[in-house]
PDB file of C-alpha atoms and ligand atoms in Angstrom:
ATOM      1  CA  UNK A   1       6.675  17.791 -17.293  1.00  0.00           C
ATOM      2  CA  UNK A   2       5.599  17.834 -20.915  1.00  0.00           C
ATOM      3  CA  UNK A   3       8.592  19.429 -22.201  1.00  0.00           C
ATOM      4  CA  UNK A   4      11.058  17.438 -19.500  1.00  0.00           C
ATOM      5  CA  UNK A   5       9.600  15.058 -20.387  1.00  0.00           C
ATOM      6  CA  UNK A   6      10.794  14.538 -24.373  1.00  0.00           C
ATOM      7  CA  UNK A   7      13.943  16.381 -22.925  1.00  0.00           C
ATOM      8  CA  UNK A   8      15.471  13.211 -20.644  1.00  0.00           C
ATOM      9  CA  UNK A   9      15.260  11.214 -23.735  1.00  0.00           C
ATOM     10  CA  UNK A  10      14.040   7.814 -21.648  1.00  0.00           C
ATOM     11  CA  UNK A  11       9.963   8.446 -20.594  1.00  0.00           C
ATOM     12  CA  UNK A  12       7.261   8.182 -23.837  1.00  0.00           C
ATOM     13  CA  UNK A  13       5.637  10.588 -24.487  1.00  0.00           C
ATOM     14  CA  UNK A  14       2.114  11.185 -23.397  1.00  0.00           C
ATOM     15  CA  UNK A  15       0.336  13.396 -24.868  1.00  0.00           C
ATOM     16  CA  UNK A  16      -0.569  17.717 -22.621  1.00  0.00           C
ATOM     17  CA  UNK A  17      -3.827  16.861 -21.904  1.00  0.00           C
ATOM     18  CA  UNK A  18      -2.707  13.837 -20.091  1.00  0.00           C
ATOM     19  CA  UNK A  19      -0.262  15.323 -18.237  1.00  0.00           C
ATOM     20  CA  UNK A  20      -3.067  18.648 -17.888  1.00  0.00           C
ATOM     21  CA  UNK A  21      -5.510  16.352 -16.277  1.00  0.00           C
ATOM     22  CA  UNK A  22      -2.825  14.402 -13.785  1.00  0.00           C
ATOM     23  CA  UNK A  23      -2.304  17.884 -12.481  1.00  0.00           C
ATOM     24  CA  UNK A  24      -5.480  18.801 -10.979  1.00  0.00           C
ATOM     25  CA  UNK A  25      -7.123  15.742 -10.964  1.00  0.00           C
ATOM     26  CA  UNK A  26      -3.955  14.065  -8.588  1.00  0.00           C
ATOM     27  CA  UNK A  27      -2.285  16.686  -7.953  1.00  0.00           C
ATOM     28  CA  UNK A  28      -1.974  15.807  -4.438  1.00  0.00           C
ATOM     29  CA  UNK A  29       0.112  12.452  -5.460  1.00  0.00           C
ATOM     30  CA  UNK A  30       1.391  14.512  -8.223  1.00  0.00           C
ATOM     31  CA  UNK A  31       4.733  17.093  -7.833  1.00  0.00           C
ATOM     32  CA  UNK A  32       7.972  19.004  -9.285  1.00  0.00           C
ATOM     33  CA  UNK A  33      10.936  20.449  -8.152  1.00  0.00           C
ATOM     34  CA  UNK A  34      12.187  23.862  -9.358  1.00  0.00           C
ATOM     35  CA  UNK A  35      15.201  25.071  -9.416  1.00  0.00           C
ATOM     36  CA  UNK A  36      15.723  28.961  -6.955  1.00  0.00           C
ATOM     37  CA  UNK A  37      18.893  29.682  -8.290  1.00  0.00           C
ATOM     38  CA  UNK A  38      19.546  33.377 -10.580  1.00  0.00           C
ATOM     39  CA  UNK A  39      18.932  33.477 -14.102  1.00  0.00           C
ATOM     40  CA  UNK A  40      17.695  30.107 -13.962  1.00  0.00           C
ATOM     41  CA  UNK A  41      14.575  30.207 -11.477  1.00  0.00           C
ATOM     42  CA  UNK A  42      11.163  28.429 -11.769  1.00  0.00           C
ATOM     43  CA  UNK A  43      13.344  26.307 -14.566  1.00  0.00           C
ATOM     44  CA  UNK A  44      11.342  23.256 -14.229  1.00  0.00           C
ATOM     45  CA  UNK A  45      14.287  19.956 -13.412  1.00  0.00           C
ATOM     46  CA  UNK A  46      11.909  16.830 -11.982  1.00  0.00           C
ATOM     47  CA  UNK A  47       8.887  15.823 -11.123  1.00  0.00           C
ATOM     48  CA  UNK A  48       6.780  12.615 -10.488  1.00  0.00           C
ATOM     49  CA  UNK A  49       3.430  12.349 -11.160  1.00  0.00           C
ATOM     50  CA  UNK A  50       1.638   8.948  -9.229  1.00  0.00           C
ATOM     51  CA  UNK A  51      -2.351   8.120  -7.498  1.00  0.00           C
ATOM     52  CA  UNK A  52      -3.719   5.951  -4.955  1.00  0.00           C
ATOM     53  CA  UNK A  53      -4.800   2.745  -7.433  1.00  0.00           C
ATOM     54  CA  UNK A  54      -7.765   1.864  -7.645  1.00  0.00           C
ATOM     55  CA  UNK A  55      -7.330  -1.644  -6.837  1.00  0.00           C
ATOM     56  CA  UNK A  56      -5.011  -1.760  -4.551  1.00  0.00           C
ATOM     57  CA  UNK A  57      -5.831   1.716  -2.165  1.00  0.00           C
ATOM     58  CA  UNK A  58      -2.420   0.786   0.391  1.00  0.00           C
ATOM     59  CA  UNK A  59      -0.646   1.577  -2.983  1.00  0.00           C
ATOM     60  CA  UNK A  60       1.174   4.728  -3.927  1.00  0.00           C
ATOM     61  CA  UNK A  61       1.595   3.486  -8.658  1.00  0.00           C
ATOM     62  CA  UNK A  62       4.716   5.700  -9.114  1.00  0.00           C
ATOM     63  CA  UNK A  63       3.367   6.256 -13.323  1.00  0.00           C
ATOM     64  CA  UNK A  64       5.892   8.962 -14.888  1.00  0.00           C
ATOM     65  CA  UNK A  65      10.142   9.969 -12.437  1.00  0.00           C
ATOM     66  CA  UNK A  66      12.262  12.084 -14.980  1.00  0.00           C
ATOM     67  CA  UNK A  67      15.351  14.693 -13.498  1.00  0.00           C
ATOM     68  CA  UNK A  68      17.188  16.441 -16.461  1.00  0.00           C
ATOM     69  CA  UNK A  69      19.814  14.652 -17.460  1.00  0.00           C
ATOM     70  CA  UNK A  70      21.562  18.483 -15.756  1.00  0.00           C
ATOM     71  CA  UNK A  71      20.031  17.252 -12.302  1.00  0.00           C
ATOM     72  CA  UNK A  72      19.984  13.604 -12.608  1.00  0.00           C
ATOM     73  CA  UNK A  73      22.367  11.794 -10.529  1.00  0.00           C
ATOM     74  CA  UNK A  74      22.598  13.727  -7.909  1.00  0.00           C
ATOM     75  CA  UNK A  75      19.655  12.565  -4.840  1.00  0.00           C
ATOM     76  CA  UNK A  76      16.830  14.130  -6.352  1.00  0.00           C
ATOM     77  CA  UNK A  77      14.442  11.569  -7.574  1.00  0.00           C
ATOM     78  CA  UNK A  78      15.664   9.345  -4.702  1.00  0.00           C
ATOM     79  CA  UNK A  79      14.345  13.172  -2.432  1.00  0.00           C
ATOM     80  CA  UNK A  80      10.955  13.464  -4.586  1.00  0.00           C
ATOM     81  CA  UNK A  81      10.250   9.415  -4.030  1.00  0.00           C
ATOM     82  CA  UNK A  82      10.372  10.121  -0.750  1.00  0.00           C
ATOM     83  CA  UNK A  83       8.327  13.260   0.343  1.00  0.00           C
ATOM     84  CA  UNK A  84       5.842  11.619  -2.580  1.00  0.00           C
ATOM     85  CA  UNK A  85       5.020   9.554   0.260  1.00  0.00           C
ATOM     86  CA  UNK A  86       5.394  11.771   3.022  1.00  0.00           C
ATOM     87  CA  UNK A  87       2.586  13.874   2.004  1.00  0.00           C
ATOM     88  CA  UNK A  88      -0.693  13.213   3.357  1.00  0.00           C
ATOM     89  CA  UNK A  89      -2.212  11.870   0.315  1.00  0.00           C
ATOM     90  CA  UNK A  90      -0.111   9.644   0.750  1.00  0.00           C
ATOM     91  CA  UNK A  91       0.610   9.487   5.257  1.00  0.00           C
ATOM     92  CA  UNK A  92      -1.143   5.368   4.896  1.00  0.00           C
ATOM     93  CA  UNK A  93       0.055   4.155   2.037  1.00  0.00           C
ATOM     94  CA  UNK A  94       1.799   0.705   2.682  1.00  0.00           C
ATOM     95  CA  UNK A  95       3.553   0.231  -0.738  1.00  0.00           C
ATOM     96  CA  UNK A  96       5.235   2.114  -2.902  1.00  0.00           C
ATOM     97  CA  UNK A  97       5.165   1.126  -6.127  1.00  0.00           C
ATOM     98  CA  UNK A  98       6.243   1.651 -10.145  1.00  0.00           C
ATOM     99  CA  UNK A  99       7.047  -0.882 -13.778  1.00  0.00           C
ATOM    100  CA  UNK A 100      10.952   0.117 -15.222  1.00  0.00           C
ATOM    101  CA  UNK A 101      11.493  -1.224 -18.401  1.00  0.00           C
ATOM    102  CA  UNK A 102      14.363  -4.002 -17.831  1.00  0.00           C
ATOM    103  CA  UNK A 103      16.919  -2.226 -19.760  1.00  0.00           C
ATOM    104  CA  UNK A 104      16.035   1.313 -17.413  1.00  0.00           C
ATOM    105  CA  UNK A 105      18.932   0.573 -15.043  1.00  0.00           C
ATOM    106  CA  UNK A 106      18.635   4.281 -13.305  1.00  0.00           C
ATOM    107  CA  UNK A 107      15.288   3.506 -12.214  1.00  0.00           C
ATOM    108  CA  UNK A 108      16.036   0.381 -11.371  1.00  0.00           C
ATOM    109  CA  UNK A 109      18.855   1.465  -8.937  1.00  0.00           C
ATOM    110  CA  UNK A 110      16.470   4.811  -8.269  1.00  0.00           C
ATOM    111  CA  UNK A 111      13.810   2.442  -6.391  1.00  0.00           C
ATOM    112  CA  UNK A 112      15.865  -0.018  -5.017  1.00  0.00           C
ATOM    113  CA  UNK A 113      17.603   2.739  -3.226  1.00  0.00           C
ATOM    114  CA  UNK A 114      14.464   3.829  -2.219  1.00  0.00           C
ATOM    115  CA  UNK A 115      13.904   0.759  -1.027  1.00  0.00           C
ATOM    116  CA  UNK A 116      16.340   0.359   0.756  1.00  0.00           C
ATOM    117  CA  UNK A 117      16.738   3.953   1.995  1.00  0.00           C
ATOM    118  CA  UNK A 118      13.139   2.860   3.373  1.00  0.00           C
ATOM    119  CA  UNK A 119      14.258  -0.546   5.064  1.00  0.00           C
ATOM    120  CA  UNK A 120      12.213  -2.663   3.115  1.00  0.00           C
ATOM    121  CA  UNK A 121      11.686  -5.087   0.494  1.00  0.00           C
ATOM    122  CA  UNK A 122      11.187  -4.081  -3.045  1.00  0.00           C
ATOM    123  CA  UNK A 123      10.348  -7.478  -4.985  1.00  0.00           C
ATOM    124  CA  UNK A 124      10.161  -7.159  -8.558  1.00  0.00           C
ATOM    125  CA  UNK A 125       6.549  -9.007  -9.735  1.00  0.00           C
ATOM    126  CA  UNK A 126       5.156  -9.860 -13.426  1.00  0.00           C
ATOM    127  CA  UNK A 127       3.032  -7.015 -14.570  1.00  0.00           C
ATOM    128  CA  UNK A 128       3.468  -5.217 -18.284  1.00  0.00           C
ATOM    129  CA  UNK A 129       4.505  -8.052 -21.307  1.00  0.00           C
ATOM    130  CA  UNK A 130       6.056  -7.471 -24.529  1.00  0.00           C
ATOM    131  CA  UNK A 131       2.400  -8.512 -25.607  1.00  0.00           C
ATOM    132  CA  UNK A 132       0.514  -5.706 -23.654  1.00  0.00           C
ATOM    133  CA  UNK A 133       1.722  -3.285 -26.222  1.00  0.00           C
ATOM    134  CA  UNK A 134       0.953  -2.894 -30.106  1.00  0.00           C
ATOM    135  CA  UNK A 135       2.571  -4.122 -31.792  1.00  0.00           C
ATOM    136  CA  UNK A 136       2.365  -1.743 -35.692  1.00  0.00           C
ATOM    137  CA  UNK A 137       1.943  -3.593 -39.013  1.00  0.00           C
ATOM    138  CA  UNK A 138       3.569  -6.276 -37.189  1.00  0.00           C
ATOM    139  CA  UNK A 139       7.068  -5.302 -36.778  1.00  0.00           C
ATOM    140  CA  UNK A 140       8.674  -6.010 -33.517  1.00  0.00           C
ATOM    141  CA  UNK A 141       6.713  -4.991 -30.793  1.00  0.00           C
ATOM    142  CA  UNK A 142       7.783  -1.797 -29.203  1.00  0.00           C
ATOM    143  CA  UNK A 143       7.923  -1.764 -26.588  1.00  0.00           C
ATOM    144  CA  UNK A 144       9.796  -3.638 -23.536  1.00  0.00           C
ATOM    145  CA  UNK A 145       8.697  -5.335 -20.558  1.00  0.00           C
ATOM    146  CA  UNK A 146       7.795  -2.971 -17.643  1.00  0.00           C
ATOM    147  CA  UNK A 147       8.126  -6.043 -14.001  1.00  0.00           C
ATOM    148  CA  UNK A 148       6.506  -4.256 -11.531  1.00  0.00           C
ATOM    149  CA  UNK A 149       9.282  -2.736  -8.729  1.00  0.00           C
ATOM    150  CA  UNK A 150       6.292  -2.963  -5.177  1.00  0.00           C
ATOM    151  CA  UNK A 151       8.056  -1.588  -2.136  1.00  0.00           C
ATOM    152  CA  UNK A 152       6.801  -1.992   1.117  1.00  0.00           C
ATOM    153  CA  UNK A 153       5.415  -2.549   3.830  1.00  0.00           C
ATOM    154  CA  UNK A 154       6.676   0.769   4.808  1.00  0.00           C
ATOM    155  CA  UNK A 155       7.429   1.474   8.756  1.00  0.00           C
ATOM    156  CA  UNK A 156       6.030   4.701   8.599  1.00  0.00           C
ATOM    157  CA  UNK A 157       6.821   6.675  11.435  1.00  0.00           C
ATOM    158  CA  UNK A 158       2.735   6.788  12.462  1.00  0.00           C
ATOM    159  CA  UNK A 159       2.972   3.352  12.655  1.00  0.00           C
TER     160      UNK A 159
HETATM  161  C1  COA B 201      15.312   7.440 -13.301  1.00  0.00           C
HETATM  162  C2  COA B 201      16.025   9.115 -12.680  1.00  0.00           C
HETATM  163  C3  COA B 201      14.153   9.492 -12.273  1.00  0.00           C
HETATM  164  C4  COA B 201      17.193   8.206 -11.287  1.00  0.00           C
HETATM  165  O1  COA B 201      16.683  10.194 -10.563  1.00  0.00           O
HETATM  166  P1  COA B 201      18.116  10.562 -10.003  1.00  0.00           P
HETATM  167  O2  COA B 201      17.814  12.549  -9.715  1.00  0.00           O
HETATM  168  O3  COA B 201      19.467  10.815 -11.154  1.00  0.00           O
HETATM  169  O4  COA B 201      18.679   9.647  -9.157  1.00  0.00           O
HETATM  170  P2  COA B 201      19.207   9.401  -7.374  1.00  0.00           P
HETATM  171  O5  COA B 201      20.865  11.145  -8.563  1.00  0.00           O
HETATM  172  O6  COA B 201      18.326  10.035  -6.634  1.00  0.00           O
HETATM  173  O7  COA B 201      20.068   8.124  -8.126  1.00  0.00           O
HETATM  174  C5  COA B 201      19.179   7.548  -7.457  1.00  0.00           C
HETATM  175  C6  COA B 201      19.965   5.841  -7.167  1.00  0.00           C
HETATM  176  O8  COA B 201      19.541   5.395  -8.209  1.00  0.00           O
HETATM  177  C7  COA B 201      21.202   6.311  -8.531  1.00  0.00           C
HETATM  178  N1  COA B 201      21.567   6.201 -10.837  1.00  0.00           N
HETATM  179  C8  COA B 201      21.110   7.238 -10.828  1.00  0.00           C
HETATM  180  N2  COA B 201      20.892   7.432 -12.037  1.00  0.00           N
HETATM  181  C9  COA B 201      21.866   5.953 -12.325  1.00  0.00           C
HETATM  182  C10 COA B 201      22.367   5.516 -13.963  1.00  0.00           C
HETATM  183  N3  COA B 201      22.743   6.343 -15.490  1.00  0.00           N
HETATM  184  N4  COA B 201      22.814   4.368 -13.507  1.00  0.00           N
HETATM  185  C11 COA B 201      23.492   3.730 -12.279  1.00  0.00           C
HETATM  186  N5  COA B 201      22.675   4.393 -11.146  1.00  0.00           N
HETATM  187  C12 COA B 201      21.770   5.535 -11.578  1.00  0.00           C
HETATM  188  C13 COA B 201      21.964   6.174  -7.941  1.00  0.00           C
HETATM  189  O9  COA B 201      23.944   5.673  -7.628  1.00  0.00           O
HETATM  190  C14 COA B 201      20.841   5.906  -6.578  1.00  0.00           C
HETATM  191  O10 COA B 201      21.799   4.801  -6.305  1.00  0.00           O
HETATM  192  P3  COA B 201      22.503   4.373  -4.386  1.00  0.00           P
HETATM  193  O11 COA B 201      21.243   5.430  -3.481  1.00  0.00           O
HETATM  194  O12 COA B 201      22.698   3.071  -4.170  1.00  0.00           O
HETATM  195  O13 COA B 201      24.065   5.271  -5.454  1.00  0.00           O
HETATM  196  C15 COA B 201      16.195   9.115 -14.172  1.00  0.00           C
HETATM  197  O14 COA B 201      17.415   9.124 -13.933  1.00  0.00           O
HETATM  198  C16 COA B 201      16.243  10.299 -15.267  1.00  0.00           C
HETATM  199  O15 COA B 201      15.238  10.747 -15.274  1.00  0.00           O
HETATM  200  N6  COA B 201      15.632   9.367 -15.808  1.00  0.00           N
HETATM  201  C17 COA B 201      15.584   9.236 -17.724  1.00  0.00           C
HETATM  202  C18 COA B 201      13.915   9.262 -16.708  1.00  0.00           C
HETATM  203  C19 COA B 201      12.959   7.343 -16.593  1.00  0.00           C
HETATM  204  O16 COA B 201      14.048   6.504 -16.538  1.00  0.00           O
HETATM  205  N7  COA B 201      13.408   7.860 -15.432  1.00  0.00           N
HETATM  206  C20 COA B 201      12.284   6.056 -14.523  1.00  0.00           C
HETATM  207  C21 COA B 201      10.855   6.010 -15.672  1.00  0.00           C
HETATM  208  S1  COA B 201       9.406   5.931 -15.432  1.00  0.00           S
END
Protein backbone atom coordinates (compact mmCIF):
# COMPACT_ATOMS: atom_id res chain seq x y z
CA UNK A 1 0.00 0.00 0.00
CA UNK A 2 2.77 2.36 0.97
CA UNK A 3 4.43 1.85 -2.42
CA UNK A 4 1.18 2.00 -4.36
CA UNK A 5 0.32 5.35 -2.78
CA UNK A 6 3.53 6.74 -4.29
CA UNK A 7 2.83 5.10 -7.66
CA UNK A 8 -0.50 6.94 -7.95
CA UNK A 9 1.32 10.29 -7.83
CA UNK A 10 -1.84 11.80 -6.36
CA UNK A 11 -2.39 10.34 -2.92
CA UNK A 12 -0.75 11.96 0.06
CA UNK A 13 1.99 9.60 1.32
CA UNK A 14 1.80 8.59 4.97
CA UNK A 15 4.29 6.62 7.01
CA UNK A 16 4.66 2.88 6.43
CA UNK A 17 3.75 2.54 10.11
CA UNK A 18 0.32 4.14 9.44
CA UNK A 19 -0.50 1.47 6.84
CA UNK A 20 0.77 -1.34 9.08
CA UNK A 21 -1.44 -0.03 11.87
CA UNK A 22 -4.52 0.20 9.64
CA UNK A 23 -3.99 -3.30 8.26
CA UNK A 24 -3.70 -4.72 11.76
CA UNK A 25 -6.40 -2.83 13.65
CA UNK A 26 -8.84 -2.03 10.79
CA UNK A 27 -8.32 -5.11 8.62
CA UNK A 28 -12.07 -5.77 8.43
CA UNK A 29 -12.55 -2.52 6.49
CA UNK A 30 -9.28 -2.39 4.49
CA UNK A 31 -9.12 -4.29 1.18
CA UNK A 32 -6.50 -4.91 -1.49
CA UNK A 33 -6.80 -6.15 -5.08
CA UNK A 34 -4.05 -8.32 -6.56
CA UNK A 35 -3.31 -9.29 -10.15
CA UNK A 36 -3.46 -13.03 -10.76
CA UNK A 37 -1.82 -13.20 -14.20
CA UNK A 38 1.34 -15.26 -14.87
CA UNK A 39 4.52 -13.44 -14.08
CA UNK A 40 2.90 -10.74 -12.00
CA UNK A 41 0.84 -12.89 -9.68
CA UNK A 42 0.38 -11.24 -6.33
CA UNK A 43 1.10 -7.71 -7.54
CA UNK A 44 -0.99 -5.31 -5.52
CA UNK A 45 -2.82 -3.04 -7.97
CA UNK A 46 -5.44 -1.38 -5.77
CA UNK A 47 -6.39 -0.82 -2.16
CA UNK A 48 -8.91 0.92 0.03
CA UNK A 49 -8.41 1.86 3.67
CA UNK A 50 -11.54 2.63 5.67
CA UNK A 51 -13.00 2.57 9.17
CA UNK A 52 -16.21 3.15 11.10
CA UNK A 53 -15.86 6.65 12.64
CA UNK A 54 -16.60 6.49 16.39
CA UNK A 55 -18.55 9.78 16.18
CA UNK A 56 -20.66 8.54 13.21
CA UNK A 57 -20.96 4.78 13.68
CA UNK A 58 -23.62 4.59 10.96
CA UNK A 59 -20.95 5.45 8.39
CA UNK A 60 -18.02 3.75 6.70
CA UNK A 61 -15.36 6.38 6.10
CA UNK A 62 -12.87 5.82 3.27
CA UNK A 63 -9.50 7.21 4.24
CA UNK A 64 -7.68 6.43 0.99
CA UNK A 65 -8.41 4.51 -2.18
CA UNK A 66 -5.78 3.99 -4.85
CA UNK A 67 -5.56 2.11 -8.12
CA UNK A 68 -2.21 1.67 -9.91
CA UNK A 69 -2.08 3.91 -13.00
CA UNK A 70 -1.87 0.86 -15.29
CA UNK A 71 -5.14 -0.52 -13.84
CA UNK A 72 -7.17 2.70 -13.63
CA UNK A 73 -10.38 3.25 -15.58
CA UNK A 74 -11.35 -0.44 -15.55
CA UNK A 75 -13.94 -0.36 -12.79
CA UNK A 76 -11.58 -1.53 -10.06
CA UNK A 77 -12.08 1.44 -7.74
CA UNK A 78 -15.84 1.07 -7.93
CA UNK A 79 -15.65 -2.70 -7.35
CA UNK A 80 -13.47 -2.18 -4.27
CA UNK A 81 -15.94 0.26 -2.71
CA UNK A 82 -18.93 -1.96 -3.43
CA UNK A 83 -17.05 -4.96 -2.00
CA UNK A 84 -16.16 -2.95 1.11
CA UNK A 85 -19.86 -2.32 1.74
CA UNK A 86 -20.57 -6.05 1.46
CA UNK A 87 -18.06 -6.96 4.17
CA UNK A 88 -19.61 -7.99 7.53
CA UNK A 89 -17.91 -5.09 9.32
CA UNK A 90 -19.68 -2.62 7.01
CA UNK A 91 -22.90 -4.49 6.33
CA UNK A 92 -25.04 -2.39 8.69
CA UNK A 93 -23.61 0.96 7.57
CA UNK A 94 -26.19 3.39 6.20
CA UNK A 95 -23.67 5.83 4.72
CA UNK A 96 -20.42 5.70 2.75
CA UNK A 97 -18.19 8.73 3.31
CA UNK A 98 -14.93 10.13 2.00
CA UNK A 99 -13.32 13.50 1.63
CA UNK A 100 -12.33 14.43 -1.90
CA UNK A 101 -9.83 17.16 -2.80
CA UNK A 102 -11.61 19.80 -4.89
CA UNK A 103 -9.33 19.22 -7.89
CA UNK A 104 -9.58 15.41 -7.81
CA UNK A 105 -12.03 14.78 -10.64
CA UNK A 106 -11.36 11.03 -10.82
CA UNK A 107 -12.14 10.57 -7.14
CA UNK A 108 -15.27 12.75 -7.32
CA UNK A 109 -16.52 10.75 -10.32
CA UNK A 110 -15.74 7.49 -8.53
CA UNK A 111 -17.89 8.32 -5.51
CA UNK A 112 -20.68 9.76 -7.68
CA UNK A 113 -20.60 6.59 -9.76
CA UNK A 114 -20.89 4.42 -6.63
CA UNK A 115 -23.80 6.54 -5.37
CA UNK A 116 -25.54 6.05 -8.70
CA UNK A 117 -24.88 2.31 -8.63
CA UNK A 118 -26.35 2.11 -5.11
CA UNK A 119 -29.31 4.33 -5.98
CA UNK A 120 -28.39 6.66 -3.11
CA UNK A 121 -27.99 10.44 -2.95
CA UNK A 122 -24.50 11.90 -2.61
CA UNK A 123 -24.32 15.00 -0.40
CA UNK A 124 -21.23 17.19 -0.62
CA UNK A 125 -20.64 19.01 2.67
CA UNK A 126 -17.97 21.45 3.90
CA UNK A 127 -15.46 19.43 5.97
CA UNK A 128 -11.72 20.10 5.90
CA UNK A 129 -10.67 23.41 4.43
CA UNK A 130 -7.22 24.84 3.66
CA UNK A 131 -7.08 26.42 7.11
CA UNK A 132 -7.17 22.97 8.78
CA UNK A 133 -3.79 22.13 7.25
CA UNK A 134 -0.40 23.50 8.21
CA UNK A 135 1.18 26.22 6.16
CA UNK A 136 4.88 26.03 6.94
CA UNK A 137 6.90 29.25 6.89
CA UNK A 138 3.89 31.33 5.88
CA UNK A 139 3.79 29.85 2.39
CA UNK A 140 0.55 29.21 0.52
CA UNK A 141 -1.55 26.45 2.09
CA UNK A 142 -0.10 23.10 0.97
CA UNK A 143 -3.43 21.33 0.91
CA UNK A 144 -6.64 22.11 -0.97
CA UNK A 145 -10.14 21.95 0.53
CA UNK A 146 -11.46 18.45 1.16
CA UNK A 147 -15.28 18.48 1.29
CA UNK A 148 -17.09 15.43 2.62
CA UNK A 149 -18.92 13.20 0.16
CA UNK A 150 -21.67 11.46 2.13
CA UNK A 151 -23.53 8.78 0.21
CA UNK A 152 -26.74 7.45 1.69
CA UNK A 153 -29.02 6.32 3.08
CA UNK A 154 -27.96 3.06 1.50
CA UNK A 155 -30.66 0.61 0.60
CA UNK A 156 -29.29 -2.70 1.87
CA UNK A 157 -30.43 -6.09 0.68
CA UNK A 158 -31.22 -7.20 4.24
CA UNK A 159 -32.95 -3.89 5.18
C1 LIG B 1 -9.74 7.69 -8.08
C2 LIG B 1 -9.38 6.25 -8.46
C3 LIG B 1 -9.26 5.39 -7.20
C4 LIG B 1 -10.53 5.69 -9.35
O1 LIG B 1 -10.30 4.31 -9.56
P1 LIG B 1 -10.58 3.62 -10.97
O2 LIG B 1 -10.50 2.16 -10.80
O3 LIG B 1 -9.70 4.24 -11.99
O4 LIG B 1 -12.10 4.11 -11.24
P2 LIG B 1 -13.23 3.25 -11.97
O5 LIG B 1 -12.69 2.66 -13.22
O6 LIG B 1 -13.88 2.33 -10.99
O7 LIG B 1 -14.26 4.40 -12.41
C5 LIG B 1 -15.26 4.87 -11.52
C6 LIG B 1 -15.90 6.12 -12.14
O8 LIG B 1 -14.95 7.20 -12.13
C7 LIG B 1 -14.74 7.68 -13.46
N1 LIG B 1 -13.33 7.99 -13.59
C8 LIG B 1 -12.28 7.21 -13.26
N2 LIG B 1 -11.11 7.85 -13.53
C9 LIG B 1 -11.46 9.04 -14.03
C10 LIG B 1 -10.70 10.15 -14.51
N3 LIG B 1 -9.36 10.16 -14.49
N4 LIG B 1 -11.38 11.25 -14.93
C11 LIG B 1 -12.74 11.28 -14.95
N5 LIG B 1 -13.51 10.24 -14.51
C12 LIG B 1 -12.87 9.14 -14.07
C13 LIG B 1 -15.15 6.54 -14.37
O9 LIG B 1 -15.55 7.01 -15.64
C14 LIG B 1 -16.32 5.95 -13.59
O10 LIG B 1 -17.46 6.73 -13.76
P3 LIG B 1 -18.76 6.16 -14.52
O11 LIG B 1 -19.20 4.94 -13.75
O12 LIG B 1 -19.71 7.31 -14.46
O13 LIG B 1 -18.29 5.82 -15.90
C15 LIG B 1 -8.06 6.20 -9.30
O14 LIG B 1 -8.17 7.08 -10.39
C16 LIG B 1 -6.84 6.55 -8.47
O15 LIG B 1 -6.22 5.70 -7.84
N6 LIG B 1 -6.46 7.85 -8.49
C17 LIG B 1 -5.31 8.31 -7.72
C18 LIG B 1 -5.56 8.22 -6.22
C19 LIG B 1 -6.78 9.01 -5.78
O16 LIG B 1 -7.01 10.14 -6.23
N7 LIG B 1 -7.57 8.43 -4.85
C20 LIG B 1 -8.79 9.04 -4.34
C21 LIG B 1 -8.55 9.97 -3.21
S1 LIG B 1 -8.48 9.11 -1.64
